[in-house]
Coordinates of C-alpha atoms in Angstrom, one line a residue:
Chain A
X8 CA -4.2 0.5 24.2
X9 CA -7.0 2.2 21.6
X10 CA -4.9 -0.2 19.4
X11 CA -3.7 -4.2 20.9
X12 CA -0.4 -4.8 20.8
X13 CA -0.1 -6.7 18.0
X14 CA -2.2 -4.3 15.9
X15 CA 0.1 -1.6 16.8
X16 CA 2.8 -3.1 15.4
X17 CA 1.2 -4.6 12.2
X18 CA 1.2 -1.3 11.6
X19 CA 3.8 0.3 12.4
X20 CA 5.1 -2.9 9.7
X21 CA 3.2 -1.5 7.3
X22 CA 3.5 2.4 7.4
X23 CA 6.9 2.0 6.8
X24 CA 6.3 0.9 3.1
X25 CA 6.5 3.3 0.4
X26 CA 3.2 5.7 -0.1
X27 CA 1.5 4.3 3.1
X28 CA 0.1 6.4 5.3
X29 CA -1.0 6.5 9.2
X30 CA -4.5 6.3 7.5
X31 CA -4.0 3.5 5.1
X32 CA -1.7 1.0 7.1
X33 CA -4.4 0.9 9.5
X34 CA -7.0 0.5 6.2
X35 CA -4.7 -2.3 5.2
X36 CA -4.6 -3.6 8.8
X37 CA -8.5 -3.9 9.3
X38 CA -8.2 -4.9 5.9
X39 CA -5.8 -8.1 6.6
X40 CA -7.7 -9.2 9.8
X41 CA -10.6 -9.6 7.7
X42 CA -9.2 -12.3 5.2
X43 CA -8.9 -15.7 6.1
X44 CA -5.7 -17.3 7.2
X45 CA -4.6 -18.5 4.8
X46 CA -5.1 -15.4 2.8
X47 CA -2.7 -13.2 5.2
X48 CA 0.1 -16.2 5.3
X49 CA 0.5 -16.6 1.4
X50 CA 1.3 -12.5 1.8
X51 CA 3.3 -13.3 4.9
X52 CA 6.2 -16.0 3.4
X53 CA 5.5 -14.7 0.0
X54 CA 8.0 -11.7 1.6
X55 CA 9.6 -13.9 3.4
X56 CA 10.3 -16.4 0.3
X57 CA 11.0 -13.6 -2.4
X58 CA 13.8 -12.2 0.4
X59 CA 15.0 -15.3 0.8
X60 CA 15.6 -16.1 -2.9
X61 CA 15.7 -13.1 -5.0
X62 CA 19.3 -12.3 -5.0
X63 CA 21.6 -9.9 -8.3
X64 CA 22.5 -11.5 -10.7
X65 CA 26.5 -10.5 -11.1
X66 CA 26.8 -10.2 -14.7
X67 CA 23.8 -7.3 -15.2
X68 CA 22.8 -6.8 -11.7
X69 CA 18.9 -7.1 -12.5
X70 CA 16.8 -9.3 -9.6
X71 CA 16.8 -13.0 -10.3
X72 CA 16.6 -16.8 -8.6
X73 CA 19.6 -17.7 -10.5
X74 CA 23.4 -16.5 -11.3
X75 CA 23.7 -15.7 -13.9
X76 CA 20.3 -14.8 -14.2
X77 CA 18.0 -16.2 -17.2
X78 CA 18.2 -13.1 -19.4
X79 CA 22.2 -13.3 -19.0
X80 CA 22.0 -16.8 -20.5
X81 CA 19.5 -16.9 -23.0
X82 CA 20.9 -16.3 -26.6
X83 CA 21.2 -12.4 -27.0
X84 CA 22.3 -9.9 -29.2
X85 CA 25.8 -9.5 -27.1
X86 CA 27.0 -6.1 -28.6
X87 CA 23.8 -3.9 -27.4
X88 CA 24.0 -3.2 -23.3
X89 CA 21.3 -1.1 -23.0
X90 CA 21.5 1.0 -19.4
X91 CA 18.5 0.8 -17.2
X92 CA 17.8 2.2 -14.1
X93 CA 16.1 -0.2 -11.9
X94 CA 14.4 -3.3 -12.5
X95 CA 11.4 -2.4 -13.3
X96 CA 12.6 -0.7 -16.2
X97 CA 14.1 -3.0 -17.6
X98 CA 10.6 -5.2 -17.7
X99 CA 9.1 -2.2 -19.2
X100 CA 11.5 -2.8 -22.0
X101 CA 10.9 -6.2 -22.2
X102 CA 7.7 -5.4 -22.9
X103 CA 7.6 -4.2 -25.8
X104 CA 9.7 -7.1 -27.3
X105 CA 11.9 -4.6 -29.6
X106 CA 14.7 -5.2 -27.9
X107 CA 17.3 -8.1 -28.3
X108 CA 20.4 -7.4 -26.5
X109 CA 21.6 -6.8 -23.2
X110 CA 20.8 -5.2 -20.4
X111 CA 22.9 -3.7 -16.9
X112 CA 20.4 -2.6 -13.6
X113 CA 22.3 0.7 -12.5
X114 CA 20.1 0.2 -9.3
X115 CA 19.2 4.4 -9.7
X116 CA 20.1 7.4 -11.1
X117 CA 23.0 9.8 -9.6
X118 CA 20.9 12.2 -7.8
X119 CA 23.3 14.3 -5.7
X120 CA 19.4 15.9 -3.4
X121 CA 19.5 11.4 -2.1
X122 CA 23.5 11.1 -2.4
X123 CA 23.5 9.0 -4.7
X124 CA 26.5 9.2 -7.1
X125 CA 28.1 7.1 -9.1
X126 CA 29.5 5.1 -6.6
X127 CA 26.4 4.0 -5.2
X128 CA 25.4 2.7 -8.7
X129 CA 26.6 -0.4 -10.8
X130 CA 29.1 1.5 -13.0
X131 CA 31.6 -0.3 -11.9
X132 CA 30.1 -3.3 -12.5
X133 CA 29.0 -2.1 -15.7
X134 CA 33.1 -0.9 -16.5
X135 CA 34.1 -3.9 -15.2
X136 CA 31.7 -6.1 -18.0
X137 CA 32.9 -3.8 -20.3
X138 CA 36.8 -5.0 -19.9
X139 CA 35.8 -8.2 -19.9
X140 CA 34.3 -8.5 -23.2
X141 CA 35.6 -6.6 -27.1
X142 CA 31.5 -7.8 -28.2
X143 CA 30.0 -4.8 -26.9
X144 CA 29.1 -1.8 -30.0
X145 CA 26.6 0.2 -28.7
X146 CA 25.5 1.3 -24.9
X147 CA 21.8 2.3 -25.4
X148 CA 21.3 4.9 -22.4
X149 CA 17.2 4.3 -21.3
X150 CA 17.7 6.7 -18.5
X151 CA 13.9 8.6 -18.8
X152 CA 13.8 12.3 -19.2
X153 CA 13.7 13.2 -15.5
X154 CA 16.5 15.3 -14.0
X155 CA 18.3 12.3 -12.3
X156 CA 17.7 10.6 -15.8
X157 CA 19.2 13.4 -17.7
X158 CA 22.0 13.9 -15.2
X159 CA 23.0 10.0 -15.4
X160 CA 22.8 10.0 -19.0
X161 CA 25.0 13.3 -19.2
X162 CA 27.4 11.7 -16.7
X163 CA 27.5 8.3 -18.2
X164 CA 28.1 9.6 -21.7
X165 CA 31.1 11.0 -20.9
X166 CA 32.6 8.1 -19.3
X167 CA 31.6 5.9 -21.8
X168 CA 32.0 7.9 -25.6
X169 CA 36.2 8.0 -24.7
X170 CA 36.0 4.1 -24.5
X171 CA 35.0 3.8 -28.2
X172 CA 31.5 2.9 -27.6
X173 CA 28.8 4.5 -29.7
X174 CA 26.6 5.4 -27.0
X175 CA 22.6 5.8 -27.4
X176 CA 19.4 6.9 -26.2
X177 CA 16.1 6.6 -25.9
X178 CA 14.3 9.3 -28.4
X179 CA 12.0 11.6 -27.5
X180 CA 8.6 10.2 -28.1
X181 CA 9.1 10.0 -24.0
X182 CA 6.8 12.6 -22.5
X183 CA 9.3 15.3 -20.9
X184 CA 9.1 15.0 -17.1
X185 CA 8.1 11.3 -17.1
X186 CA 9.6 8.3 -15.7
X187 CA 10.0 5.4 -17.5
X188 CA 8.3 2.4 -15.8
X189 CA 5.0 5.0 -16.3
X190 CA 5.3 5.0 -20.0
X191 CA 3.3 2.7 -22.4
X192 CA 4.3 -0.2 -24.6
X193 CA 4.3 2.0 -27.8
X194 CA 5.2 4.4 -26.6
X195 CA 8.5 3.0 -25.3
X196 CA 8.6 0.8 -28.4
X197 CA 8.9 4.1 -31.0
X198 CA 11.4 5.4 -28.8
X199 CA 13.6 2.1 -28.8
X200 CA 13.6 2.7 -32.6
X201 CA 14.2 6.4 -33.2
X202 CA 16.9 6.1 -31.0
X203 CA 19.9 8.3 -31.7
X204 CA 23.7 7.9 -31.0
X205 CA 24.6 11.0 -28.8
Chain B
X5 CA 9.7 -15.1 -17.1
X6 CA 9.7 -11.0 -16.6
X7 CA 9.3 -11.2 -13.3
X8 CA 11.6 -14.7 -10.9
X9 CA 8.4 -17.1 -9.9
X10 CA 8.7 -15.8 -6.2
X11 CA 8.9 -11.9 -7.4
X12 CA 5.5 -12.2 -9.2
X13 CA 4.0 -14.4 -6.5
X14 CA 4.7 -11.5 -4.6
X15 CA 3.4 -8.8 -6.2
X16 CA 0.0 -10.8 -7.1
X17 CA 0.1 -10.9 -3.4
X18 CA 1.2 -7.6 -2.9
X19 CA -2.0 -6.9 -5.7
X20 CA -4.8 -8.2 -2.9
X21 CA -4.4 -5.9 -0.7
X22 CA -6.8 -2.9 -1.2
X23 CA -6.2 0.2 -2.9
X24 CA -2.7 -1.4 -4.3
X25 CA -2.4 -1.7 -8.0
X26 CA -0.7 -3.7 -10.7
X27 CA 2.4 -0.4 -10.7
X28 CA 1.9 0.0 -6.7
X29 CA 2.5 -3.9 -5.7
X30 CA 5.7 -3.7 -8.2
X31 CA 6.3 -0.8 -6.4
X32 CA 5.8 -2.6 -2.8
X33 CA 7.7 -5.5 -4.5
X34 CA 11.3 -3.8 -5.4
X35 CA 10.9 -1.3 -2.2
X36 CA 10.5 -4.9 -0.4
X37 CA 13.4 -6.3 -1.6
X38 CA 15.8 -3.4 -1.2
X39 CA 15.0 -3.3 2.8
X40 CA 17.0 -5.8 4.9
X41 CA 16.1 -9.1 5.5
X42 CA 15.7 -9.2 9.2
X43 CA 12.8 -5.9 8.3
X44 CA 10.9 -7.6 6.2
X45 CA 10.4 -11.0 8.6
X46 CA 9.2 -8.4 10.9
X47 CA 6.3 -7.6 8.5
X48 CA 6.0 -11.6 7.4
X49 CA 5.7 -12.0 11.1
X50 CA 4.0 -9.1 12.7
X51 CA 1.3 -10.2 10.2
X52 CA 0.7 -14.1 10.9
X53 CA 0.7 -12.7 14.8
X54 CA -1.9 -10.2 14.2
X55 CA -4.3 -12.1 12.3
X56 CA -3.3 -15.1 14.7
X57 CA -4.3 -13.7 18.3
X58 CA -6.4 -11.0 17.5
X59 CA -10.3 -11.8 16.9
X60 CA -13.6 -10.3 17.9
X61 CA -15.5 -9.5 21.6
X62 CA -17.8 -11.2 22.0
X63 CA -19.4 -8.3 23.4
X64 CA -19.1 -5.4 21.6
X65 CA -17.8 -6.9 18.5
X66 CA -14.8 -5.0 18.5
X67 CA -11.0 -6.7 17.9
X68 CA -9.4 -7.6 20.7
X69 CA -6.6 -10.2 21.8
X70 CA -8.9 -10.9 25.1
X71 CA -12.0 -11.3 25.4
X72 CA -13.6 -9.8 26.7
X73 CA -11.8 -7.0 25.7
X74 CA -9.9 -4.4 27.4
X75 CA -12.8 -1.2 27.2
X76 CA -15.1 -3.8 28.0
X77 CA -13.8 -5.0 30.8
X78 CA -13.2 -1.9 32.2
X79 CA -15.1 0.9 34.5
X80 CA -17.3 2.9 32.1
X81 CA -21.2 3.8 32.3
X82 CA -22.7 0.6 31.1
X83 CA -26.1 3.5 30.6
X84 CA -25.0 4.7 26.9
X85 CA -23.5 2.6 24.2
X86 CA -22.2 4.2 20.8
X87 CA -22.4 2.4 17.8
X88 CA -19.3 2.6 15.3
X89 CA -19.2 1.2 12.0
X90 CA -16.1 -0.4 12.1
X91 CA -13.1 -0.6 14.7
X92 CA -11.1 2.8 13.3
X93 CA -14.3 4.8 14.5
X94 CA -14.5 3.3 17.7
X95 CA -9.9 4.2 18.0
X96 CA -11.2 7.9 16.5
X97 CA -14.0 9.1 18.9
X98 CA -11.9 7.4 21.9
X99 CA -9.0 9.8 21.1
X100 CA -11.5 12.8 21.6
X101 CA -11.5 11.9 25.3
X102 CA -14.7 12.8 25.3
X103 CA -16.7 9.5 25.7
X104 CA -17.0 7.4 28.8
X105 CA -19.5 4.8 27.9
X106 CA -19.8 1.8 26.3
X107 CA -19.2 1.0 22.2
X108 CA -20.6 -1.9 19.7
X109 CA -19.3 -2.3 16.5
X110 CA -21.5 -3.0 13.9
X111 CA -18.5 -4.5 11.5
X112 CA -20.4 -1.7 8.5
X113 CA -23.1 -0.3 7.2
X114 CA -26.0 -1.0 5.3
X115 CA -25.4 -1.2 1.6
X116 CA -27.6 -2.9 -0.9
X117 CA -25.1 -2.2 -3.8
X118 CA -22.4 -4.5 -1.6
X119 CA -25.5 -6.8 -1.1
X120 CA -25.0 -6.0 3.1
X121 CA -27.8 -6.3 4.7
X122 CA -28.2 -5.5 8.7
X123 CA -27.9 -9.5 9.4
X124 CA -24.2 -9.0 7.8
X125 CA -23.7 -6.3 10.4
X126 CA -23.4 -7.6 14.3
X127 CA -27.0 -6.3 15.0
X128 CA -27.9 -9.4 16.1
X129 CA -25.4 -9.0 18.8
X130 CA -26.7 -5.6 19.9
X131 CA -29.9 -7.2 20.5
X132 CA -28.9 -9.8 22.5
X133 CA -27.0 -7.8 24.3
X134 CA -29.4 -5.1 25.1
X135 CA -32.1 -8.2 26.0
X136 CA -29.6 -9.4 28.4
X137 CA -29.0 -6.2 31.0
X138 CA -31.1 -3.2 31.5
X139 CA -28.8 -0.8 32.5
X140 CA -28.5 0.6 29.0
X141 CA -30.6 4.0 28.6
X142 CA -29.3 5.4 25.4
X143 CA -27.9 4.6 21.9
X144 CA -25.4 7.3 20.3
X145 CA -25.7 6.2 16.4
X146 CA -22.4 7.6 15.2
X147 CA -22.4 5.8 11.9
X148 CA -21.4 9.7 9.9
X149 CA -22.9 11.1 6.8
X150 CA -22.7 8.7 4.0
X151 CA -25.9 7.5 1.8
X152 CA -24.7 4.3 4.2
X153 CA -24.7 5.8 7.3
X154 CA -27.8 7.5 6.9
X155 CA -29.6 4.6 6.1
X156 CA -27.9 2.5 8.8
X157 CA -28.8 5.2 11.3
X158 CA -32.6 5.5 9.9
X159 CA -32.9 1.4 10.4
X160 CA -31.1 1.4 13.7
X161 CA -33.8 4.1 14.8
X162 CA -36.6 2.4 13.8
X163 CA -35.3 -0.7 15.9
X164 CA -34.5 0.6 18.7
X165 CA -36.8 3.4 19.6
X166 CA -39.9 1.1 19.8
X167 CA -37.8 -1.0 22.9
X168 CA -37.7 2.4 25.1
X169 CA -34.4 3.6 24.2
X170 CA -33.3 7.2 24.0
X171 CA -31.2 7.2 20.2
X172 CA -29.3 10.0 19.7
X173 CA -27.0 10.9 16.6
X174 CA -23.5 12.6 16.3
X175 CA -24.3 16.3 15.5
X176 CA -23.9 17.3 12.3
X177 CA -22.0 21.2 11.4
X178 CA -18.8 23.3 9.7
X179 CA -16.3 21.0 10.9
X180 CA -13.4 22.7 13.3
X181 CA -11.0 24.9 11.9
X182 CA -13.0 25.5 8.5
X183 CA -13.7 28.6 6.6
X184 CA -17.4 29.0 6.3
X185 CA -16.7 29.2 2.4
X186 CA -15.1 25.8 2.1
X187 CA -18.1 24.1 3.4
X188 CA -20.3 22.5 0.7
X189 CA -24.3 23.3 0.9
X190 CA -25.6 20.5 3.2
X191 CA -23.4 20.4 5.5
X192 CA -23.8 24.8 5.6
X193 CA -27.3 24.1 5.5
X194 CA -27.3 21.1 8.5
X195 CA -25.5 23.8 10.8
X196 CA -27.8 26.4 10.2
X197 CA -30.7 24.2 11.4
X198 CA -28.8 23.1 14.0
X199 CA -27.4 26.8 15.3
X200 CA -27.5 27.1 19.4
X201 CA -27.7 30.5 21.3
X202 CA -24.2 31.5 23.0

């Protein structure tokens, strides 16, 4: 009975979030109870609205409110498709203003430890997309330099090269062992410019 | 346009939470979008419900869905009132099952740096509560040993002692299960001063 039922329910829900342990959940809950009603309602409705409206683009598999997404509809270079693991990686690359081609969001990286193989990623969607057009000449692998990023890059290189595509990777310049989303914009831009064929 | 409007709205709302920076907010938002609809709705309604139902007990100023709260209504020792800064401190003390008296939640600690003085805390409510009864004999200050905790303890000691109340503080010493060599000097010094015959 230490916490009332609704407070315990809120703490339990907050605790399900990644990186939020019991102490942080408690702290967040108490913080929220101190906020004005309107603020908490704004958070709650932002959650529901985002969940309701945001879908996956059937072309590039990025998150979007429309299908195809704005990026797929905008005039860009169809000859180059940049593969990223997550939407946040796409955003990181867009911030560099260095890349003018298309994207494809894999939705993760190959990780046997977590039971993620190519079939859990949007690889079939990528192949279908490549088959539907002959405009694509180059695939850029922008998957970071973690073990999972390396494994996925290797897998995709072997898959895509036989299709007659030029496969390139972001240049090292990225700090080793880092994740793409934490790279600063200059490093990321440089890595993009100095990409190499594999 | 990197993020859609609703996604940006969600990230902004999450970023208002304490300890959640832009990167964490992004991460949480993407995590939530991967969750089933029902899960996100549960979080949203837990937020709204907690905010709607949870009020402050007019007696002890703890969070509660009823007024007076369950703790104030339960049969406990009226002679001892334990002062805590926050509801979570009350919960920590209740977990010990060591204390059978009443509580009073101050709602913070005196902190001139943050513009928090006694008038921002539930001190007036405490005095009113003490005036309404002659049952209280002892006040326990359970306010921690930070600068703010010390300042608040000092202030309350000066305020409450003249009322003829016994004012006590939690003992300071080595944490249980800790090794001597890792204790900081101040803690060790206090533990030495407060040594007891066994």
